[in-house]
Short mmCIF file of C-alpha atoms and ligand atoms in Angstrom, two decimals:
data_model
loop_
_atom_site.label_atom_id
_atom_site.label_comp_id
_atom_site.label_asym_id
_atom_site.label_seq_id
_atom_site.Cartn_x
_atom_site.Cartn_y
_atom_site.Cartn_z
CA UNK A 1 -15.99 9.94 22.44
CA UNK A 2 -14.90 8.85 18.99
CA UNK A 3 -16.67 10.37 16.03
CA UNK A 4 -18.20 8.18 13.36
CA UNK A 5 -17.23 7.59 9.74
CA UNK A 6 -19.52 6.10 7.15
CA UNK A 7 -18.67 5.52 3.54
CA UNK A 8 -19.31 2.97 0.85
CA UNK A 9 -19.10 1.76 -2.71
CA UNK A 10 -21.42 0.39 -5.33
CA UNK A 11 -20.51 -3.22 -6.08
CA UNK A 12 -20.70 -3.00 -9.85
CA UNK A 13 -17.05 -3.82 -10.51
CA UNK A 14 -13.74 -4.26 -8.76
CA UNK A 15 -12.25 -1.22 -7.01
CA UNK A 16 -9.48 0.71 -8.74
CA UNK A 17 -6.67 3.14 -8.02
CA UNK A 18 -9.07 6.07 -8.25
CA UNK A 19 -11.15 4.64 -5.41
CA UNK A 20 -7.99 4.11 -3.41
CA UNK A 21 -6.77 7.67 -3.77
CA UNK A 22 -10.24 9.17 -3.36
CA UNK A 23 -11.44 7.40 -0.27
CA UNK A 24 -10.06 3.92 0.50
CA UNK A 25 -6.73 5.26 1.72
CA UNK A 26 -8.30 7.57 4.30
CA UNK A 27 -10.58 4.82 5.55
CA UNK A 28 -7.60 2.65 6.36
CA UNK A 29 -5.74 5.54 7.96
CA UNK A 30 -8.69 6.65 10.08
CA UNK A 31 -10.34 3.36 11.00
CA UNK A 32 -8.80 3.29 14.49
CA UNK A 33 -9.51 6.93 15.32
CA UNK A 34 -13.17 6.82 14.32
CA UNK A 35 -16.00 4.38 14.72
CA UNK A 36 -15.90 3.23 11.11
CA UNK A 37 -18.72 1.79 9.03
CA UNK A 38 -18.15 0.75 5.43
CA UNK A 39 -21.17 -0.02 3.30
CA UNK A 40 -21.24 -2.25 0.22
CA UNK A 41 -24.14 -0.48 -1.47
CA UNK A 42 -25.76 -3.28 -3.46
CA UNK A 43 -29.19 -1.61 -3.46
CA UNK A 44 -27.64 1.51 -4.96
CA UNK A 45 -25.85 -0.71 -7.52
CA UNK A 46 -29.23 -2.02 -8.64
CA UNK A 47 -30.37 1.53 -9.42
CA UNK A 48 -28.18 1.50 -12.53
CA UNK A 49 -27.56 -2.24 -12.91
CA UNK A 50 -31.11 -3.48 -12.29
CA UNK A 51 -30.87 -5.93 -15.16
CA UNK A 52 -27.74 -7.59 -13.75
CA UNK A 53 -28.51 -8.73 -10.20
CA UNK A 54 -26.09 -11.65 -10.41
CA UNK A 55 -23.24 -9.33 -11.35
CA UNK A 56 -24.04 -7.14 -8.35
CA UNK A 57 -24.16 -10.14 -6.01
CA UNK A 58 -20.77 -11.37 -7.20
CA UNK A 59 -19.20 -7.98 -6.80
CA UNK A 60 -20.35 -7.72 -3.20
CA UNK A 61 -17.76 -10.40 -2.50
CA UNK A 62 -15.17 -8.82 -4.80
CA UNK A 63 -15.49 -5.43 -3.13
CA UNK A 64 -15.26 -7.09 0.29
CA UNK A 65 -12.02 -8.77 -0.84
CA UNK A 66 -10.70 -5.41 -2.06
CA UNK A 67 -11.47 -3.86 1.35
CA UNK A 68 -9.75 -6.63 3.26
CA UNK A 69 -6.79 -6.60 0.87
CA UNK A 70 -6.08 -2.89 1.32
CA UNK A 71 -6.15 -3.25 5.08
CA UNK A 72 -9.63 -2.40 6.30
CA UNK A 73 -9.58 -4.47 9.46
CA UNK A 74 -12.90 -6.23 10.17
CA UNK A 75 -11.99 -6.37 13.85
CA UNK A 76 -11.90 -2.58 13.89
CA UNK A 77 -14.23 -1.37 11.14
CA UNK A 78 -17.74 -2.66 10.42
CA UNK A 79 -18.18 -3.87 6.84
CA UNK A 80 -21.85 -4.17 5.92
CA UNK A 81 -24.05 -5.09 2.97
CA UNK A 82 -26.80 -2.55 2.26
CA UNK A 83 -29.52 -5.05 1.31
CA UNK A 84 -29.16 -6.68 4.72
CA UNK A 85 -30.28 -3.44 6.36
CA UNK A 86 -33.85 -2.79 5.15
CA UNK A 87 -34.14 0.06 7.69
CA UNK A 88 -32.20 2.14 5.15
CA UNK A 89 -34.99 1.75 2.60
CA UNK A 90 -37.57 2.89 5.11
CA UNK A 91 -35.53 5.95 6.04
CA UNK A 92 -35.20 6.77 2.35
CA UNK A 93 -38.96 6.84 2.02
CA UNK A 94 -39.27 9.40 4.81
CA UNK A 95 -36.46 11.59 3.47
CA UNK A 96 -38.04 11.68 0.01
CA UNK A 97 -40.61 14.07 1.48
CA UNK A 98 -37.84 16.49 2.37
CA UNK A 99 -36.41 17.01 -1.09
CA UNK A 100 -37.93 18.35 -4.30
CA UNK A 101 -37.70 16.84 -7.76
CA UNK A 102 -36.18 20.13 -8.97
CA UNK A 103 -33.42 19.88 -6.36
CA UNK A 104 -32.63 16.32 -7.43
CA UNK A 105 -32.42 17.51 -11.03
CA UNK A 106 -29.72 19.98 -10.02
CA UNK A 107 -27.38 17.37 -8.53
CA UNK A 108 -24.36 17.64 -10.86
CA UNK A 109 -23.09 14.10 -10.26
CA UNK A 110 -26.46 12.57 -11.03
CA UNK A 111 -26.64 14.76 -14.14
CA UNK A 112 -23.23 13.59 -15.32
CA UNK A 113 -24.03 9.95 -14.62
CA UNK A 114 -27.35 10.23 -16.45
CA UNK A 115 -25.49 11.46 -19.50
CA UNK A 116 -22.89 8.70 -19.23
CA UNK A 117 -25.52 5.99 -18.89
CA UNK A 118 -27.87 7.33 -21.56
CA UNK A 119 -30.55 7.94 -18.91
CA UNK A 120 -31.40 11.49 -20.03
CA UNK A 121 -34.77 10.69 -21.55
CA UNK A 122 -35.63 7.64 -19.48
CA UNK A 123 -34.10 7.67 -16.05
CA UNK A 124 -35.16 4.95 -13.58
CA UNK A 125 -36.80 6.70 -10.63
CA UNK A 126 -34.68 4.67 -8.22
CA UNK A 127 -31.52 5.98 -9.82
CA UNK A 128 -32.78 9.54 -9.85
CA UNK A 129 -33.38 9.49 -6.11
CA UNK A 130 -30.22 7.64 -5.07
CA UNK A 131 -28.80 10.76 -3.39
CA UNK A 132 -31.70 10.47 -0.95
CA UNK A 133 -30.96 6.84 -0.20
CA UNK A 134 -27.34 7.84 0.29
CA UNK A 135 -28.50 10.42 2.85
CA UNK A 136 -30.24 7.54 4.61
CA UNK A 137 -27.01 5.49 4.57
CA UNK A 138 -25.08 8.33 6.14
CA UNK A 139 -27.59 9.45 8.75
CA UNK A 140 -28.66 5.97 9.85
CA UNK A 141 -25.23 5.56 11.42
CA UNK A 142 -25.11 9.14 12.73
CA UNK A 143 -21.94 9.65 10.72
CA UNK A 144 -19.95 12.85 11.24
CA UNK A 145 -17.44 12.31 8.47
CA UNK A 146 -17.81 10.76 5.00
CA UNK A 147 -14.52 10.07 3.18
CA UNK A 148 -15.34 10.19 -0.53
CA UNK A 149 -13.94 10.99 -3.93
CA UNK A 150 -14.62 14.48 -5.30
CA UNK A 151 -17.56 13.30 -7.42
CA UNK A 152 -19.51 12.41 -4.27
CA UNK A 153 -19.39 15.87 -2.68
CA UNK A 154 -22.81 16.85 -4.14
CA UNK A 155 -24.27 13.79 -2.37
CA UNK A 156 -23.01 14.98 0.98
CA UNK A 157 -24.35 18.48 0.30
CA UNK A 158 -27.72 17.02 -0.44
CA UNK A 159 -27.59 14.90 2.71
CA UNK A 160 -26.79 18.01 4.76
CA UNK A 161 -29.84 19.78 3.31
CA UNK A 162 -32.06 16.83 4.20
CA UNK A 163 -30.64 16.70 7.72
CA UNK A 164 -31.20 20.43 8.26
CA UNK A 165 -34.75 20.24 7.05
CA UNK A 166 -35.47 17.17 9.14
CA UNK A 167 -33.98 18.70 12.27
CA UNK A 168 -35.85 21.98 11.77
CA UNK A 169 -39.20 20.28 11.24
CA UNK A 170 -38.98 17.46 13.73
CA UNK A 171 -36.33 18.34 16.30
CA UNK A 172 -32.55 18.00 16.26
CA UNK A 173 -32.01 14.31 15.86
CA UNK A 174 -29.76 13.77 12.85
CA UNK A 175 -26.07 14.61 12.50
CA UNK A 176 -24.89 16.94 9.71
CA UNK A 177 -22.18 15.04 7.86
CA UNK A 178 -18.96 16.54 6.52
CA UNK A 179 -17.30 15.23 3.35
CA UNK A 180 -13.65 14.35 3.67
CA UNK A 181 -12.12 14.70 0.22
CA UNK A 182 -8.53 13.62 -0.27
CA UNK A 183 -5.88 16.01 -1.60
CA UNK A 184 -6.08 14.18 -4.90
CA UNK A 185 -9.83 14.27 -5.39
CA UNK A 186 -9.79 12.69 -8.82
CA UNK A 187 -7.28 10.40 -10.44
CA UNK A 188 -7.39 10.62 -14.23
CA UNK A 189 -8.01 7.50 -16.29
CA UNK A 190 -5.20 5.77 -18.21
CA UNK A 191 -6.64 7.44 -21.32
CA UNK A 192 -6.02 10.88 -19.83
CA UNK A 193 -9.74 11.50 -19.33
CA UNK A 194 -10.65 13.43 -16.22
CA UNK A 195 -11.91 10.49 -14.22
CA UNK A 196 -10.92 6.87 -13.75
CA UNK A 197 -14.13 4.86 -13.95
CA UNK A 198 -14.79 1.16 -13.78
CA UNK A 199 -17.14 1.34 -16.74
CA UNK A 200 -14.99 3.72 -18.80
CA UNK A 201 -12.31 1.15 -19.73
CA UNK A 202 -9.57 3.40 -18.33
CA UNK A 203 -9.02 1.96 -14.86
CA UNK A 204 -6.21 0.07 -13.16
CA UNK A 205 -7.86 -2.26 -10.66
CA UNK A 206 -6.45 -3.13 -7.25
CA UNK A 207 -6.81 -6.76 -8.26
CA UNK A 208 -5.05 -6.46 -11.65
CA UNK A 209 -2.20 -8.93 -12.21
CA UNK A 210 1.37 -7.66 -12.69
CA UNK A 211 1.30 -8.11 -16.48
CA UNK A 212 -2.07 -6.37 -16.75
CA UNK A 213 -0.81 -3.34 -14.85
CA UNK A 214 2.34 -3.23 -17.01
CA UNK A 215 0.28 -3.46 -20.18
CA UNK A 216 -2.10 -0.69 -19.08
CA UNK A 217 0.77 1.60 -18.12
CA UNK A 218 2.62 1.01 -21.40
CA UNK A 219 -0.57 2.00 -23.27
CA UNK A 220 -1.18 5.03 -21.10
CA UNK A 221 -1.85 8.42 -22.58
CA UNK A 222 1.02 10.87 -22.05
CA UNK A 223 1.85 14.14 -23.77
CA UNK A 224 0.96 13.63 -27.47
CA UNK A 225 3.54 16.24 -28.50
CA UNK A 226 6.33 14.46 -26.66
CA UNK A 227 7.41 12.28 -29.55
CA UNK A 228 11.14 11.73 -29.08
CA UNK A 229 12.89 11.33 -25.75
CA UNK A 230 14.89 14.51 -26.25
CA UNK A 231 11.75 16.65 -26.83
CA UNK A 232 10.55 18.74 -23.91
CA UNK A 233 7.32 17.31 -22.47
CA UNK A 234 4.35 18.56 -20.48
CA UNK A 235 3.79 17.35 -16.95
CA UNK A 236 0.44 19.02 -16.30
CA UNK A 237 -2.48 16.82 -17.31
CA UNK A 238 -0.09 13.95 -18.00
CA UNK A 239 -1.60 10.97 -16.17
CA UNK A 240 1.77 9.24 -15.69
CA UNK A 241 2.79 12.09 -13.42
CA UNK A 242 -0.60 12.20 -11.69
CA UNK A 243 -0.08 8.55 -10.76
CA UNK A 244 3.48 9.15 -9.61
CA UNK A 245 2.28 12.06 -7.46
CA UNK A 246 -0.30 9.76 -5.91
CA UNK A 247 1.75 6.57 -5.46
CA UNK A 248 5.51 7.21 -5.54
CA UNK A 249 6.62 7.34 -1.91
CA UNK A 250 9.70 9.33 -3.00
CA UNK A 251 8.42 12.84 -3.77
CA UNK A 252 11.89 14.23 -4.45
CA UNK A 253 12.47 11.62 -7.14
CA UNK A 254 9.16 12.58 -8.78
CA UNK A 255 10.19 16.24 -8.82
CA UNK A 256 13.46 15.29 -10.48
CA UNK A 257 11.64 13.25 -13.14
CA UNK A 258 9.31 16.18 -13.80
CA UNK A 259 12.29 18.48 -14.22
CA UNK A 260 13.95 16.09 -16.71
CA UNK A 261 10.68 15.56 -18.60
CA UNK A 262 10.07 19.30 -18.98
CA UNK A 263 13.64 19.95 -20.07
CA UNK A 264 13.66 17.11 -22.59
CA UNK A 265 15.74 13.97 -22.31
CA UNK A 266 13.36 11.70 -20.45
CA UNK A 267 11.51 9.29 -22.72
CA UNK A 268 7.99 8.02 -22.10
CA UNK A 269 9.19 4.42 -22.02
CA UNK A 270 11.73 5.04 -19.26
CA UNK A 271 9.14 7.05 -17.35
CA UNK A 272 6.54 4.33 -17.70
CA UNK A 273 8.96 1.63 -16.54
CA UNK A 274 9.40 3.67 -13.41
CA UNK A 275 5.65 3.98 -12.88
CA UNK A 276 5.22 0.22 -13.35
CA UNK A 277 7.78 -0.35 -10.62
CA UNK A 278 6.08 2.12 -8.28
CA UNK A 279 2.62 0.62 -8.84
CA UNK A 280 3.97 -2.89 -8.43
CA UNK A 281 5.50 -1.91 -5.09
CA UNK A 282 2.12 -0.61 -4.00
CA UNK A 283 -0.06 -3.38 -5.46
CA UNK A 284 2.00 -6.52 -4.74
CA UNK A 285 1.18 -6.74 -1.00
CA UNK A 286 -2.49 -5.89 -1.70
CA UNK A 287 -2.65 -8.63 -4.31
CA UNK A 288 -1.07 -11.13 -1.92
CA UNK A 289 -3.54 -10.36 0.87
CA UNK A 290 -6.43 -10.58 -1.57
CA UNK A 291 -5.37 -14.06 -2.63
CA UNK A 292 -5.13 -15.14 1.03
CA UNK A 293 -8.65 -13.93 1.86
CA UNK A 294 -10.07 -15.32 -1.40
CA UNK A 295 -9.00 -18.80 -0.30
CA UNK A 296 -11.47 -18.69 2.57
CA UNK A 297 -14.70 -17.27 1.21
CA UNK A 298 -16.69 -18.67 4.12
CA UNK A 299 -14.66 -16.46 6.41
CA UNK A 300 -15.40 -13.43 4.20
CA UNK A 301 -19.10 -14.30 4.28
CA UNK A 302 -18.94 -14.52 8.08
CA UNK A 303 -17.28 -11.11 8.25
CA UNK A 304 -20.02 -9.58 6.07
CA UNK A 305 -22.81 -11.24 8.04
CA UNK A 306 -21.43 -10.10 11.38
CA UNK A 307 -20.82 -6.56 10.12
CA UNK A 308 -24.27 -6.31 8.57
CA UNK A 309 -25.91 -7.49 11.77
CA UNK A 310 -24.02 -4.94 13.84
CA UNK A 311 -24.82 -2.17 11.36
CA UNK A 312 -28.43 -3.17 11.31
CA UNK A 313 -28.70 -2.75 15.07
CA UNK A 314 -27.40 0.82 14.77
CA UNK A 315 -29.75 1.64 11.88
CA UNK A 316 -32.67 0.18 13.80
CA UNK A 317 -32.02 2.55 16.70
CA UNK A 318 -31.96 5.59 14.43
CA UNK A 319 -35.07 4.46 12.60
CA UNK A 320 -36.98 4.13 15.88
CA UNK A 321 -36.02 7.71 16.77
CA UNK A 322 -37.00 8.94 13.31
CA UNK A 323 -40.37 7.20 13.45
CA UNK A 324 -41.03 8.71 16.81
CA UNK A 325 -40.05 12.20 15.56
CA UNK A 326 -42.47 11.71 12.65
CA UNK A 327 -45.28 10.68 15.03
CA UNK A 328 -45.29 7.22 13.48
CA UNK A 329 -44.78 5.22 16.63
CA UNK A 330 -48.30 4.94 17.95
CA UNK A 331 -49.59 1.79 16.31
N1 LIG B 1 -22.36 6.59 -4.25
C1 LIG B 1 -21.22 5.84 -3.83
C2 LIG B 1 -20.53 5.31 -5.09
O1 LIG B 1 -20.92 5.61 -6.17
C3 LIG B 1 -21.56 4.68 -2.93
C4 LIG B 1 -22.27 5.00 -1.64
C5 LIG B 1 -23.48 4.50 -1.26
C6 LIG B 1 -21.83 5.85 -0.60
N2 LIG B 1 -23.84 4.97 -0.05
C7 LIG B 1 -22.85 5.80 0.40
C8 LIG B 1 -20.70 6.66 -0.39
C9 LIG B 1 -22.77 6.56 1.57
C10 LIG B 1 -20.62 7.40 0.79
C11 LIG B 1 -21.65 7.36 1.75
O2 LIG B 1 -19.59 4.55 -5.00
#
C-alpha cells in the first residue's frame, strides 16, 4: 500500500524559489509514489494576517496557481483548502490538551517568527498554538511523510510528541510523521540573509516576470570584497552560487565557475548573467503553465472544491476515530 504525504503552505503571498527548493520540488517528484495531500492553510494564514482576510482569500487562488504551474497534478494529488475542512479545527482543540504552554514557548520557529512579526509582547493565541493545528493537519490525513523546508522541522517534532502522547493515552490510532527535508534546506534571500521569505523583500517568486527576475539577480548580494573581476572571490555564503547549486542542471559547469571565481577573473556581472539564464530556463515553462491555468479560474475553483471535499472525507474518518478514542461518541 502507498504511504501518505501531507504538506502545505500559508497563502499570505506568492510562492518563491525557497519554497520550491525546500518542499515543492519533492512534492512533484513524489506525488505518484505516495497518496499526496497538499493543504492551502488559510486558517493558519489568519493567525498572523488576521487583519487581512481578503489578502488571504486572494492568495488561496495564487498559491493554487503556483501548485498547478510547477506540476502538481490535480488528477494525482489532492489540493485542499484548510477552511473547507472544519474537522481540523476540532482536532486542534483536542490536541491542545496534549501540549503545554512551556513546550510551545520552546518551539524555535515560532520564537523566530514572533521576533520577526513583533509579537514578543503581544502574541495572538491562535498564532502561538499554530504548531498544534499543524499537528492536526498532518494527523487528520494519517500522513507518514511531510516534505517541508528546514524551518518547519520543529513543527513535525511537535506533531510527533502529540501523536505519541495521544497514542499512549488513548490507544495507537495516529501515525507518527517523518519530516522530509531537501538537501538544500534553506535557500538564502537575494540580500544574502539566511532565509528567503515572502515578507522579507528578498524573494524571487515563481510568478515573477523575466525582467523582474533579471532585476533582482542584478541587485543580488555577492561577495562584498570582490570588487574587480580579477579579484579572487568567495563562493561560500554567496547567494549567486547557492542558487546555481540549486537550479543549474549542469553541476560540472557550476564547479568550473566556482573555480574561476575563487581564482579571480570571473566578474559578478558575467556570473549574474549566467544565473539569469539558468533561472529563466527553469521559470519560463512554469510561468507559461501559470498563465494557461489563470485563464480558467472556474476550473481552478473546481479543482479546489473537489480536492477539499475529498480531503474532508478523510479528515472526517479520522475525527470519528479520535472522538471515539476520547470517549466523546456517546451523545
Ligand atoms: N507552516 C507551513 C508554512 O508556514 C504551512 C503548513 C500548514 C503546513 N499546515 C501544514 C506544512 C502541515 C506542512 C504540514 O508554510
